[in-house]
Amino acid sequence: MKLAFVILTKNSGRTLEKCLTTVVKLKGKFEPEVVIVDGGSTDDTLNIIKKYQEELNIKVLYDGGRGLGYARDIGWRASSAEYIVMLDSDVIVNENFLRRAFELLQHDERLGAISAKLKPISLDKGWLGRFQESNLAIYLHHLDPQYPAEAVALHTACTVFKRKALEEIGGFDAYFDLAKEDSDISYRIRKAGYKLSYLNYYAIHLERARILKLNFRYGRSYVMISRKHPDMEKLWRLKNIVLTMGIFFPILQLLIFLYYLTKYMKICGLRLSERFVLSFIELIRQDVRTAGMLYQLIVEMMFGRTRVLGTHYK
């Protein structure tokens, strides 16, 4: 069974070796074809790749700083397998997931892609590390029903795609250089008549505590995804309106905090103190995303979409 693994890296030295070691163990059970697309690493990432290059016959490409959508697109196009695994460099893939995903994609013509669920393990300690492991998004992610139920969108951290589906829709869009390339590819696969699903197999996600920069990028991408898919992700939905009002009227921050507290009260296994602290960090995360969204809107107003992004819709 030949599978192409497309792995994106950028200063991934803390996790890449664990990721590649798992892929090595798949040899003999699968025929792995590995393509790594590097985004300009300055740590020991490239040395780790060299260590595994001969054993895995790794093909190394460089994205030239053009971002996630472009990197994923050149990665799968450089492979030859019928099934492509988008695997993040901080994810340890589950062999049983791959077997089941391969089986379903072979037998279900309408299935375009299928994802493992992610189980985060934080590499950082403290409250931010705890938040990475137990936040509201992860809790809701684990509740997603599995195949044959259909998903609205999938992540690209550990997902198997049919090459046929990617070819039919024209691959990943370089317009999504910051984030949301996973949502875009999901929506276009569904609009092409395919379905998406999750499986109840878990891939370990070696998380880092990245609250500010990562979430600011996500907020900027809210604007970008709403431009291309206004039918799927309306920008000025109630949540974003309330969060934006909270930025300008700080008194609303308490009400938003209490709203998230009610959500964290429903998550099992958390102490009372954790529920309060994680709710507060959730509030900060949402504020950072909202700030990123507003920043993107302002920059687009000042410079125009094409000048800011340098790319066009597919």
Tab-separated table of C-alpha atoms in Angstrom:
chain	number	residue	atom	x	y	z
A	1	MET	CA	0.000	0.000	0.000
A	2	LYS	CA	1.707	3.172	-1.183
A	3	LEU	CA	1.053	6.352	0.792
A	4	ALA	CA	2.586	9.772	0.245
A	5	PHE	CA	3.386	11.711	3.417
A	6	VAL	CA	3.553	15.480	2.921
A	7	ILE	CA	5.185	17.094	5.948
A	8	LEU	CA	5.578	20.853	6.377
A	9	THR	CA	8.471	22.081	8.521
A	10	LYS	CA	9.766	25.352	9.881
A	11	ASN	CA	12.057	25.214	12.900
A	12	SER	CA	10.527	21.839	13.769
A	13	GLY	CA	13.575	20.429	15.559
A	14	ARG	CA	11.702	19.717	18.796
A	15	THR	CA	9.234	17.332	17.175
A	16	LEU	CA	10.310	16.271	13.675
A	17	GLU	CA	12.430	13.308	14.780
A	18	LYS	CA	9.503	11.772	16.651
A	19	CYS	CA	7.281	12.314	13.599
A	20	LEU	CA	9.748	10.689	11.161
A	21	THR	CA	10.564	7.814	13.512
A	22	THR	CA	6.910	6.831	13.420
A	23	VAL	CA	6.875	6.966	9.609
A	24	VAL	CA	9.976	4.721	9.497
A	25	LYS	CA	8.117	2.119	11.574
A	26	LEU	CA	5.434	1.974	8.872
A	27	LYS	CA	7.860	0.496	6.349
A	28	GLY	CA	6.945	-3.090	5.551
A	29	LYS	CA	3.289	-2.376	6.323
A	30	PHE	CA	2.976	0.560	3.931
A	31	GLU	CA	5.195	1.900	1.171
A	32	PRO	CA	5.833	5.444	2.429
A	33	GLU	CA	6.762	8.192	-0.004
A	34	VAL	CA	7.898	11.222	1.992
A	35	VAL	CA	7.904	14.822	0.758
A	36	ILE	CA	9.049	17.519	3.185
A	37	VAL	CA	8.389	21.173	2.381
A	38	ASP	CA	10.523	23.474	4.513
A	39	GLY	CA	9.635	27.079	5.229
A	40	GLY	CA	13.117	28.380	5.954
A	41	SER	CA	14.221	26.548	9.088
A	42	THR	CA	17.164	27.991	11.039
A	43	ASP	CA	17.359	25.332	13.782
A	44	ASP	CA	18.431	21.682	13.357
A	45	THR	CA	15.394	20.723	11.245
A	46	LEU	CA	17.398	20.217	8.046
A	47	ASN	CA	19.995	18.106	9.891
A	48	ILE	CA	17.229	15.844	11.184
A	49	ILE	CA	15.879	15.492	7.637
A	50	LYS	CA	19.346	14.462	6.416
A	51	LYS	CA	19.523	11.815	9.138
A	52	TYR	CA	16.363	10.138	7.772
A	53	GLN	CA	16.729	11.061	4.097
A	54	GLU	CA	18.293	7.821	2.897
A	55	GLU	CA	16.111	5.512	4.966
A	56	LEU	CA	12.894	7.189	3.828
A	57	ASN	CA	14.104	8.476	0.451
A	58	ILE	CA	12.852	11.934	1.416
A	59	LYS	CA	12.243	14.530	-1.260
A	60	VAL	CA	12.905	18.025	0.151
A	61	LEU	CA	11.262	21.152	-1.274
A	62	TYR	CA	11.255	24.779	-0.129
A	63	ASP	CA	8.246	27.076	-0.086
A	64	GLY	CA	10.182	30.341	-0.444
A	65	GLY	CA	8.159	31.910	2.342
A	66	ARG	CA	4.913	31.671	0.385
A	67	GLY	CA	2.946	30.090	3.215
A	68	LEU	CA	0.875	27.069	4.107
A	69	GLY	CA	-1.436	26.763	1.106
A	70	TYR	CA	1.438	26.949	-1.375
A	71	ALA	CA	3.600	24.541	0.656
A	72	ARG	CA	0.887	21.892	0.893
A	73	ASP	CA	0.144	22.257	-2.803
A	74	ILE	CA	3.685	21.739	-4.058
A	75	GLY	CA	4.075	18.891	-1.578
A	76	TRP	CA	1.295	16.652	-2.843
A	77	ARG	CA	2.067	17.486	-6.482
A	78	ALA	CA	5.642	16.258	-5.960
A	79	SER	CA	4.331	12.848	-4.876
A	80	SER	CA	3.028	9.992	-6.993
A	81	ALA	CA	0.825	7.983	-4.616
A	82	GLU	CA	-2.928	7.686	-5.055
A	83	TYR	CA	-3.476	8.584	-1.398
A	84	ILE	CA	-1.776	11.566	0.261
A	85	VAL	CA	-1.313	11.956	4.005
A	86	MET	CA	-1.028	15.568	5.123
A	87	LEU	CA	0.998	15.143	8.318
A	88	ASP	CA	2.203	18.005	10.487
A	89	SER	CA	5.775	17.794	11.754
A	90	ASP	CA	4.552	17.805	15.361
A	91	VAL	CA	2.121	14.908	14.914
A	92	ILE	CA	2.747	11.213	15.590
A	93	VAL	CA	0.579	9.248	13.170
A	94	ASN	CA	-1.555	6.296	14.264
A	95	GLU	CA	-0.923	3.156	12.164
A	96	ASN	CA	-4.421	1.771	12.802
A	97	PHE	CA	-5.909	5.034	11.569
A	98	LEU	CA	-3.948	4.752	8.323
A	99	ARG	CA	-5.108	1.184	7.742
A	100	ARG	CA	-8.766	2.018	8.291
A	101	ALA	CA	-8.562	5.264	6.297
A	102	PHE	CA	-6.922	3.471	3.370
A	103	GLU	CA	-9.620	0.799	3.439
A	104	LEU	CA	-12.491	3.299	3.478
A	105	LEU	CA	-11.044	5.546	0.775
A	106	GLN	CA	-10.608	2.508	-1.494
A	107	HIS	CA	-14.178	1.300	-1.075
A	108	ASP	CA	-16.171	4.539	-0.734
A	109	GLU	CA	-16.072	6.450	-4.013
A	110	ARG	CA	-17.724	9.514	-2.463
A	111	LEU	CA	-15.207	9.826	0.369
A	112	GLY	CA	-12.673	12.519	-0.550
A	113	ALA	CA	-10.652	12.742	2.671
A	114	ILE	CA	-10.661	11.359	6.190
A	115	SER	CA	-8.952	12.586	9.368
A	116	ALA	CA	-7.705	11.183	12.629
A	117	LYS	CA	-8.686	13.036	15.769
A	118	LEU	CA	-5.895	14.897	17.520
A	119	LYS	CA	-4.800	14.298	21.102
A	120	PRO	CA	-2.621	17.237	22.159
A	121	ILE	CA	0.315	16.759	24.507
A	122	SER	CA	1.960	20.043	25.415
A	123	LEU	CA	5.732	20.362	25.285
A	124	ASP	CA	5.443	23.387	27.564
A	125	LYS	CA	4.423	23.409	31.195
A	126	GLY	CA	2.220	25.798	33.130
A	127	TRP	CA	-1.254	27.096	32.404
A	128	LEU	CA	-0.649	27.705	28.705
A	129	GLY	CA	0.472	24.102	28.295
A	130	ARG	CA	-2.585	22.910	30.182
A	131	PHE	CA	-4.763	25.043	27.938
A	132	GLN	CA	-3.276	23.461	24.805
A	133	GLU	CA	-4.283	20.034	26.092
A	134	SER	CA	-7.729	20.799	27.488
A	135	ASN	CA	-9.257	23.733	25.660
A	136	LEU	CA	-12.815	23.978	24.420
A	137	ALA	CA	-11.940	23.409	20.753
A	138	ILE	CA	-10.250	20.084	21.589
A	139	TYR	CA	-13.238	19.007	23.693
A	140	LEU	CA	-15.649	19.715	20.818
A	141	HIS	CA	-13.267	18.116	18.295
A	142	HIS	CA	-13.344	14.837	20.238
A	143	LEU	CA	-17.163	14.876	20.117
A	144	ASP	CA	-17.227	14.926	16.306
A	145	PRO	CA	-19.059	11.808	15.048
A	146	GLN	CA	-16.997	9.340	13.064
A	147	TYR	CA	-17.499	7.773	9.629
A	148	PRO	CA	-20.021	7.257	8.039
A	149	ALA	CA	-21.136	10.598	9.519
A	150	GLU	CA	-19.994	13.531	7.389
A	151	ALA	CA	-17.851	16.404	8.664
A	152	VAL	CA	-18.190	20.025	7.590
A	153	ALA	CA	-14.417	20.505	7.459
A	154	LEU	CA	-11.235	18.644	8.394
A	155	HIS	CA	-7.851	19.731	9.726
A	156	THR	CA	-4.668	18.995	7.771
A	157	ALA	CA	-2.534	17.815	10.708
A	158	CYS	CA	-3.204	14.109	10.065
A	159	THR	CA	-5.559	13.617	7.123
A	160	VAL	CA	-5.561	11.219	4.169
A	161	PHE	CA	-6.712	12.712	0.850
A	162	LYS	CA	-7.655	11.010	-2.378
A	163	ARG	CA	-5.347	12.256	-5.085
A	164	LYS	CA	-8.263	12.158	-7.502
A	165	ALA	CA	-10.197	14.638	-5.338
A	166	LEU	CA	-7.248	17.029	-5.038
A	167	GLU	CA	-6.660	16.917	-8.795
A	168	GLU	CA	-10.327	17.536	-9.521
A	169	ILE	CA	-10.508	20.724	-7.441
A	170	GLY	CA	-7.075	22.054	-8.392
A	171	GLY	CA	-5.266	21.388	-5.125
A	172	PHE	CA	-4.569	23.775	-2.258
A	173	ASP	CA	-4.899	27.524	-2.731
A	174	ALA	CA	-1.804	29.673	-2.114
A	175	TYR	CA	-4.144	32.522	-1.158
A	176	PHE	CA	-4.320	30.931	2.297
A	177	ASP	CA	-0.766	31.623	3.357
A	178	LEU	CA	-1.400	32.087	7.099
A	179	ALA	CA	-4.040	29.507	8.059
A	180	LYS	CA	-7.469	28.197	7.035
A	181	GLU	CA	-6.046	26.314	4.035
A	182	ASP	CA	-7.615	23.263	5.696
A	183	SER	CA	-11.087	24.832	5.733
A	184	ASP	CA	-10.756	25.983	2.127
A	185	ILE	CA	-9.711	22.575	0.795
A	186	SER	CA	-12.503	20.940	2.814
A	187	TYR	CA	-15.200	23.234	1.439
A	188	ARG	CA	-14.032	22.793	-2.151
A	189	ILE	CA	-13.871	19.006	-1.837
A	190	ARG	CA	-17.443	18.976	-0.523
A	191	LYS	CA	-18.646	21.341	-3.242
A	192	ALA	CA	-17.150	18.935	-5.798
A	193	GLY	CA	-19.519	16.234	-4.531
A	194	TYR	CA	-17.239	14.358	-2.137
A	195	LYS	CA	-17.795	13.818	1.559
A	196	LEU	CA	-15.410	14.228	4.506
A	197	SER	CA	-15.262	12.216	7.720
A	198	TYR	CA	-13.387	11.641	10.963
A	199	LEU	CA	-12.330	8.352	12.500
A	200	ASN	CA	-12.130	7.703	16.230
A	201	TYR	CA	-8.415	7.014	16.063
A	202	TYR	CA	-6.149	9.498	17.794
A	203	ALA	CA	-2.892	10.981	16.548
A	204	ILE	CA	-0.614	12.535	19.154
A	205	HIS	CA	-0.153	16.269	18.601
A	206	LEU	CA	2.987	17.594	20.306
A	207	GLU	CA	1.738	21.099	20.993
A	208	ARG	CA	3.658	24.208	21.923
A	209	ALA	CA	2.137	27.053	23.919
A	210	ARG	CA	1.627	29.523	21.072
A	211	ILE	CA	-1.229	31.805	22.041
A	212	LEU	CA	-0.468	35.221	20.577
A	213	LYS	CA	1.202	34.814	17.160
A	214	LEU	CA	-0.708	31.705	16.108
A	215	ASN	CA	-4.129	33.046	17.022
A	216	PHE	CA	-3.452	36.448	15.464
A	217	ARG	CA	-2.774	34.595	12.184
A	218	TYR	CA	-5.998	32.633	12.603
A	219	GLY	CA	-7.923	35.859	13.090
A	220	ARG	CA	-6.483	37.319	9.911
A	221	SER	CA	-7.497	34.148	8.085
A	222	TYR	CA	-11.122	34.544	9.218
A	223	VAL	CA	-11.327	37.462	6.813
A	224	MET	CA	-9.674	35.526	4.010
A	225	ILE	CA	-11.915	32.441	4.290
A	226	SER	CA	-15.048	34.608	4.443
A	227	ARG	CA	-14.010	36.337	1.203
A	228	LYS	CA	-13.806	33.068	-0.676
A	229	HIS	CA	-16.540	31.071	1.074
A	230	PRO	CA	-19.153	33.544	2.344
A	231	ASP	CA	-21.724	30.750	2.155
A	232	MET	CA	-19.722	28.639	4.625
A	233	GLU	CA	-18.072	31.165	6.954
A	234	LYS	CA	-19.854	34.473	7.258
A	235	LEU	CA	-17.471	37.010	8.781
A	236	TRP	CA	-19.960	39.077	10.731
A	237	ARG	CA	-21.756	36.246	12.459
A	238	LEU	CA	-22.981	36.787	16.024
A	239	LYS	CA	-19.825	35.442	17.688
A	240	ASN	CA	-17.510	37.811	15.813
A	241	ILE	CA	-19.835	40.768	16.340
A	242	VAL	CA	-19.913	40.211	20.115
A	243	LEU	CA	-16.140	39.658	20.336
A	244	THR	CA	-15.502	42.816	18.304
A	245	MET	CA	-17.793	44.805	20.577
A	246	GLY	CA	-15.824	43.401	23.514
A	247	ILE	CA	-12.628	44.907	22.079
A	248	PHE	CA	-14.174	48.393	21.998
A	249	PHE	CA	-16.342	48.074	25.120
A	250	PRO	CA	-14.215	46.332	27.774
A	251	ILE	CA	-17.168	45.974	30.141
A	252	LEU	CA	-18.428	43.214	27.821
A	253	GLN	CA	-15.285	41.189	28.529
A	254	LEU	CA	-16.784	39.990	31.821
A	255	LEU	CA	-19.912	38.722	30.073
A	256	ILE	CA	-17.849	36.943	27.409
A	257	PHE	CA	-15.693	35.389	30.159
A	258	LEU	CA	-18.807	34.113	31.942
A	259	TYR	CA	-20.083	32.655	28.668
A	260	TYR	CA	-16.873	30.663	28.201
A	261	LEU	CA	-16.916	29.660	31.851
A	262	THR	CA	-20.286	27.968	31.318
A	263	LYS	CA	-18.719	26.017	28.439
A	264	TYR	CA	-15.692	24.929	30.463
A	265	MET	CA	-17.965	23.846	33.304
A	266	LYS	CA	-19.224	21.099	30.972
A	267	ILE	CA	-15.766	19.621	30.353
A	268	CYS	CA	-15.150	16.596	32.557
A	269	GLY	CA	-11.928	16.084	34.486
A	270	LEU	CA	-11.134	19.728	35.218
A	271	ARG	CA	-10.725	21.170	38.699
A	272	LEU	CA	-12.738	24.291	39.544
A	273	SER	CA	-9.603	26.460	39.460
A	274	GLU	CA	-8.747	25.060	36.017
A	275	ARG	CA	-12.188	25.917	34.695
A	276	PHE	CA	-11.725	29.572	35.713
A	277	VAL	CA	-8.151	29.917	34.447
A	278	LEU	CA	-8.778	28.106	31.156
A	279	SER	CA	-11.869	30.256	30.555
A	280	PHE	CA	-9.723	33.359	31.033
A	281	ILE	CA	-7.084	32.074	28.596
A	282	GLU	CA	-9.890	31.246	26.147
A	283	LEU	CA	-11.064	34.850	26.408
A	284	ILE	CA	-7.533	36.063	25.609
A	285	ARG	CA	-7.308	33.673	22.664
A	286	GLN	CA	-10.570	34.920	21.215
A	287	ASP	CA	-9.548	38.552	21.751
A	288	VAL	CA	-6.258	37.932	19.904
A	289	ARG	CA	-8.110	36.315	17.023
A	290	THR	CA	-10.533	39.233	16.889
A	291	ALA	CA	-7.613	41.676	16.852
A	292	GLY	CA	-6.098	39.725	13.950
A	293	MET	CA	-9.408	39.851	12.090
A	294	LEU	CA	-9.689	43.624	12.555
A	295	TYR	CA	-6.057	44.111	11.543
A	296	GLN	CA	-6.618	42.198	8.295
A	297	LEU	CA	-9.715	44.267	7.504
A	298	ILE	CA	-7.824	47.525	8.097
A	299	VAL	CA	-4.825	46.454	6.010
A	300	GLU	CA	-7.072	45.355	3.155
A	301	MET	CA	-8.887	48.693	3.269
A	302	MET	CA	-5.579	50.553	3.095
A	303	PHE	CA	-3.691	48.477	0.529
A	304	GLY	CA	-6.231	46.220	-1.193
A	305	ARG	CA	-6.484	42.442	-1.115
A	306	THR	CA	-4.094	41.591	-3.943
A	307	ARG	CA	-1.291	43.826	-2.697
A	308	VAL	CA	-1.541	42.427	0.830
A	309	LEU	CA	-1.725	38.757	-0.149
A	310	GLY	CA	0.137	38.695	-3.420
A	311	THR	CA	-2.044	35.824	-4.625
A	312	HIS	CA	-5.429	35.250	-6.192
A	313	TYR	CA	-8.366	32.966	-5.605
A	314	LYS	CA	-8.499	29.671	-7.444
